[in-house]
Coordinates of C-alpha atoms in Angstrom, one line a residue:
M22 CA 6.2 7.9 -74.6
I23 CA 6.1 9.9 -77.8
V24 CA 9.9 10.4 -77.8
G25 CA 10.4 6.6 -77.3
S26 CA 8.0 6.0 -80.2
L27 CA 9.9 8.3 -82.4
L28 CA 13.1 6.6 -81.6
I29 CA 11.7 3.2 -82.3
A30 CA 10.5 4.3 -85.7
A31 CA 13.7 6.0 -86.5
S32 CA 15.7 2.9 -85.7
F33 CA 13.6 0.8 -88.0
N34 CA 13.5 3.2 -91.0
L35 CA 17.0 4.7 -90.8
F36 CA 19.1 1.7 -89.6
L37 CA 17.5 -1.7 -89.7
I38 CA 15.1 -1.7 -92.7
P39 CA 17.5 -0.3 -95.2
H40 CA 19.8 -3.2 -94.5
R41 CA 16.9 -5.7 -94.3
L42 CA 17.8 -6.5 -90.7
L43 CA 15.3 -7.6 -88.0
S44 CA 14.5 -6.0 -84.8
G45 CA 13.2 -9.2 -83.3
G46 CA 9.8 -9.7 -81.6
L47 CA 6.6 -8.8 -83.4
S48 CA 8.3 -5.9 -85.2
G49 CA 10.8 -8.4 -86.5
I50 CA 8.0 -10.7 -87.8
A51 CA 6.4 -7.6 -89.4
M52 CA 9.7 -6.9 -91.1
M53 CA 10.1 -10.4 -92.4
I54 CA 6.6 -10.3 -93.8
G55 CA 7.2 -6.9 -95.2
Y56 CA 10.5 -7.9 -97.0
I57 CA 8.7 -11.0 -98.5
T58 CA 5.4 -9.6 -99.5
G59 CA 6.5 -5.8 -100.0
G60 CA 3.8 -4.8 -97.5
N61 CA 3.9 -1.7 -95.3
I62 CA 6.0 -2.8 -92.2
G63 CA 4.4 0.0 -90.0
W64 CA 0.8 -1.2 -90.5
L65 CA 1.9 -4.8 -90.2
Y66 CA 3.5 -3.9 -86.9
L67 CA 0.2 -2.5 -85.7
L68 CA -1.8 -5.4 -87.0
L69 CA 0.4 -8.0 -85.2
N70 CA 0.3 -6.1 -82.0
L71 CA -3.5 -6.0 -81.7
P72 CA -4.0 -9.5 -80.2
V73 CA -1.0 -9.1 -77.8
L74 CA -2.4 -5.7 -76.6
I75 CA -5.8 -7.3 -76.0
W76 CA -4.3 -10.1 -74.1
G77 CA -2.3 -7.6 -72.0
W78 CA -5.4 -5.7 -71.3
F79 CA -6.6 -8.5 -69.1
A80 CA -3.2 -10.0 -67.9
V81 CA -1.2 -6.8 -67.1
G82 CA -3.4 -3.8 -66.4
R83 CA -5.4 -1.3 -68.3
R84 CA -3.2 1.8 -67.6
F85 CA 0.0 -0.1 -68.9
I86 CA -1.8 -1.3 -72.0
A87 CA -3.4 2.1 -72.6
W88 CA 0.0 3.7 -72.7
S89 CA 1.4 0.7 -74.8
I90 CA -1.5 1.3 -77.3
C91 CA -0.4 5.0 -77.6
A92 CA 3.1 3.9 -78.1
V93 CA 2.4 1.4 -80.8
I94 CA 0.1 3.7 -82.7
A95 CA 2.6 6.6 -82.5
S96 CA 5.4 4.3 -83.7
T97 CA 3.3 3.2 -86.6
L98 CA 2.5 6.8 -87.6
F99 CA 6.1 7.9 -87.2
M100 CA 7.1 5.1 -89.5
Q101 CA 4.8 6.6 -92.2
L102 CA 6.4 9.9 -91.7
I103 CA 10.1 9.1 -91.5
P104 CA 11.4 8.0 -94.9
V105 CA 13.4 4.8 -95.3
V106 CA 16.9 6.1 -95.8
T107 CA 20.2 4.5 -95.5
V108 CA 22.1 6.5 -92.9
T109 CA 25.2 4.3 -93.1
D110 CA 26.3 1.8 -95.8
D111 CA 28.1 -0.3 -93.2
I112 CA 25.7 -3.1 -92.1
V113 CA 27.6 -3.4 -88.8
L114 CA 27.1 0.2 -87.9
G115 CA 23.5 -0.1 -89.0
A116 CA 23.0 -3.1 -86.7
V117 CA 24.8 -1.5 -83.7
F118 CA 23.3 2.0 -83.8
G119 CA 19.9 0.6 -84.9
G120 CA 20.0 -1.5 -81.7
I121 CA 21.1 1.5 -79.6
V122 CA 18.4 3.8 -80.8
L123 CA 15.8 1.0 -80.6
G124 CA 16.8 0.0 -77.1
F125 CA 16.8 3.6 -75.9
G126 CA 13.2 4.2 -77.3
T127 CA 12.0 0.9 -75.9
G128 CA 13.6 1.6 -72.5
L129 CA 11.9 5.0 -72.4
T130 CA 8.4 3.5 -73.0
L131 CA 9.0 0.9 -70.3
R132 CA 10.3 3.3 -67.8
Y133 CA 7.4 5.7 -68.0
G134 CA 4.7 3.1 -67.6
G135 CA 4.0 1.6 -71.0
S136 CA 5.8 -0.5 -73.7
S137 CA 6.4 -0.6 -77.4
G138 CA 4.1 -3.6 -77.7
G139 CA 4.9 -7.2 -78.8
F140 CA 7.5 -9.0 -76.6
D141 CA 7.8 -6.1 -74.3
I142 CA 4.3 -6.8 -73.0
I143 CA 5.1 -10.6 -72.7
A144 CA 8.3 -9.7 -70.8
S145 CA 6.4 -7.3 -68.6
I146 CA 4.0 -10.1 -67.7
V147 CA 6.9 -12.4 -66.7
I148 CA 8.6 -9.9 -64.5
R149 CA 5.4 -9.5 -62.5
K150 CA 5.8 -13.1 -61.5
R151 CA 9.7 -13.3 -61.5
D152 CA 12.3 -10.7 -60.8
L153 CA 14.3 -10.9 -64.1
P154 CA 16.0 -8.4 -66.3
V155 CA 13.4 -7.2 -68.9
G156 CA 16.1 -6.7 -71.7
M157 CA 17.4 -10.3 -71.4
I158 CA 13.9 -11.7 -71.5
I159 CA 13.2 -9.8 -74.7
F160 CA 16.6 -11.0 -76.1
I161 CA 15.8 -14.6 -75.5
L162 CA 12.3 -14.3 -77.1
N163 CA 13.8 -12.4 -80.1
G164 CA 16.3 -15.3 -80.4
L165 CA 13.5 -17.5 -81.6
V166 CA 12.6 -14.9 -84.2
I167 CA 16.2 -15.0 -85.5
A168 CA 16.0 -18.8 -85.6
A169 CA 12.9 -18.6 -87.7
L170 CA 14.8 -16.1 -90.1
V171 CA 17.6 -18.6 -90.6
A172 CA 15.1 -21.4 -91.2
F173 CA 13.2 -19.5 -94.0
S174 CA 16.1 -17.4 -95.5
H175 CA 19.1 -19.7 -94.9
D176 CA 21.1 -16.3 -94.6
W177 CA 23.3 -16.6 -91.6
N178 CA 24.9 -13.1 -92.2
L179 CA 21.5 -11.2 -92.0
A180 CA 20.6 -13.4 -88.9
L181 CA 23.9 -12.6 -87.0
Y182 CA 23.8 -9.0 -87.8
S183 CA 20.2 -8.9 -86.7
L184 CA 21.2 -10.7 -83.5
V185 CA 23.8 -7.9 -82.9
A186 CA 21.0 -5.3 -83.2
I187 CA 18.7 -7.3 -80.8
Y188 CA 21.4 -7.7 -78.2
T189 CA 22.5 -4.1 -78.3
A190 CA 18.8 -3.1 -77.9
G191 CA 18.4 -5.5 -74.9
K192 CA 21.4 -4.1 -73.2
M193 CA 20.2 -0.5 -73.7
V194 CA 16.8 -1.4 -72.3
D195 CA 18.5 -2.6 -69.1
I196 CA 20.4 0.6 -68.8
I197 CA 17.3 2.9 -69.2
H198 CA 14.7 0.5 -67.6
V199 CA 16.1 0.2 -64.1
R200 CA 13.0 -1.0 -62.1
H201 CA 14.4 -4.5 -61.7
I202 CA 17.7 -3.3 -60.1
K203 CA 17.5 -3.3 -56.3
V204 CA 19.5 -1.2 -53.8
T205 CA 19.6 -1.2 -50.0
A206 CA 19.7 2.1 -48.2
F207 CA 21.0 2.3 -44.6
I208 CA 19.8 5.6 -43.0
V209 CA 21.3 6.6 -39.7
T210 CA 19.0 9.5 -38.4
T211 CA 17.8 11.3 -35.3
C212 CA 14.4 12.0 -36.9
T213 CA 13.1 8.5 -37.0
E214 CA 9.4 9.2 -36.6
E215 CA 9.3 12.1 -39.1
L216 CA 11.2 10.0 -41.7
L217 CA 9.0 7.0 -41.2
A218 CA 5.9 9.1 -41.7
K219 CA 7.2 10.0 -45.1
L220 CA 8.7 6.7 -46.2
L221 CA 5.9 4.4 -45.1
S222 CA 3.6 5.9 -47.6
H223 CA 5.6 4.0 -50.2
P224 CA 4.9 0.3 -50.6
R225 CA 8.3 -0.9 -49.3
G226 CA 9.2 -2.3 -46.0
I227 CA 11.5 -0.7 -43.5
T228 CA 13.5 -2.2 -40.7
I229 CA 14.5 -0.1 -37.7
I230 CA 18.0 -1.1 -36.1
K231 CA 19.3 0.4 -32.9
T232 CA 22.9 1.7 -33.4
R233 CA 25.6 3.4 -31.2
G234 CA 28.4 5.5 -32.6
A235 CA 31.9 4.2 -31.8
Y236 CA 33.4 7.7 -31.4
S237 CA 30.5 9.6 -29.7
S238 CA 28.7 6.6 -28.1
A239 CA 25.5 8.4 -29.2
E240 CA 22.6 6.0 -29.8
R241 CA 20.6 6.5 -32.9
D242 CA 18.2 4.6 -35.2
M243 CA 19.2 3.1 -38.5
L244 CA 16.5 2.5 -41.1
M245 CA 17.2 -0.2 -43.6
T246 CA 15.0 -0.3 -46.8
V247 CA 15.3 -2.0 -50.2
R248 CA 14.2 0.1 -53.1
T249 CA 14.5 -0.2 -56.9
R250 CA 17.2 2.1 -58.5
Y251 CA 14.2 3.9 -60.2
E252 CA 13.0 4.9 -56.8
L253 CA 16.3 6.0 -55.5
E254 CA 16.1 9.7 -56.5
E255 CA 12.8 10.1 -54.7
L256 CA 14.2 8.4 -51.6
R257 CA 17.2 10.8 -51.6
K258 CA 14.9 13.9 -51.8
T259 CA 12.7 12.6 -49.0
I260 CA 15.6 12.0 -46.7
A261 CA 17.1 15.4 -47.5
S262 CA 13.9 17.2 -46.8
V263 CA 13.4 15.6 -43.4
D264 CA 16.9 15.2 -42.1
P265 CA 19.7 16.8 -44.1
R266 CA 22.3 15.6 -41.6
A267 CA 21.3 11.9 -41.9
F268 CA 24.1 9.5 -42.8
V269 CA 23.0 7.3 -45.8
N270 CA 24.9 4.3 -47.2
I271 CA 23.4 2.9 -50.4
V272 CA 24.6 -0.4 -51.8
E273 CA 23.5 -2.4 -54.8
T274 CA 21.5 -5.5 -53.9
V275 CA 22.3 -8.8 -55.5
G276 CA 18.9 -10.4 -54.8
V277 CA 15.8 -10.3 -52.5
M278 CA 14.0 -13.2 -51.0
G279 CA 10.6 -12.9 -49.5
D280 CA 8.0 -10.1 -49.9
F281 CA 9.5 -7.0 -51.6
S282 CA 6.7 -4.6 -50.4
K283 CA 5.4 -3.1 -47.3
P284 CA 3.6 -5.6 -45.1
K285 CA -0.2 -5.0 -44.8
D286 CA -0.3 -5.3 -41.0

């Protein structure tokens, strides 16, 4: 969370703010206010996040918001420590690399149980109801901020460069934050009960399919389970610890209908 917050602050002070670009979301609004009034963008970022964090405390969950509060405060403090320096004179490079660093930092905070505040929290509320990519939700919300920038400044160049930064950040978030990407694992094993004892502790359903080898005619069980890519490494370790000789086929899942969790009965 601290590393993610450091990257977010670095993207603001080293790439975006020197070129007067926006990051979108509440941070983008804080930047607009800061550019117009000359106020401290870091403290404005914290101030604008307070009502969203309070809303998220009741709508999302206390643990998630507690980590988000830590990330927002850390980002604000890092913005006071990192000087506003122009790393590159090229505004295109500033937009692209600012978006990459911002997206990487934001993705880290989301991946490890928190967020960088603002629209991240709104997006996290949305994906609890609908299985949608976080990065694209944030991109759409941030597009509204860019529309506001055009309306107030009438500067299409800054708006379009800012849009490049926001889009790049959104794509980076989807690369780092992979909880919404589903995979289906087909596990052919001779240790069905031992493997089930381990796997059923996780809130994902498992279907047992009887199989017969075409060459050996040996009958075995095949376990089919859908997991997120984030959970894939844990699944691999569990299978290897119980049945190292198991045959596992993992394919990416386009979509899931029905309950994506272990049934209660």
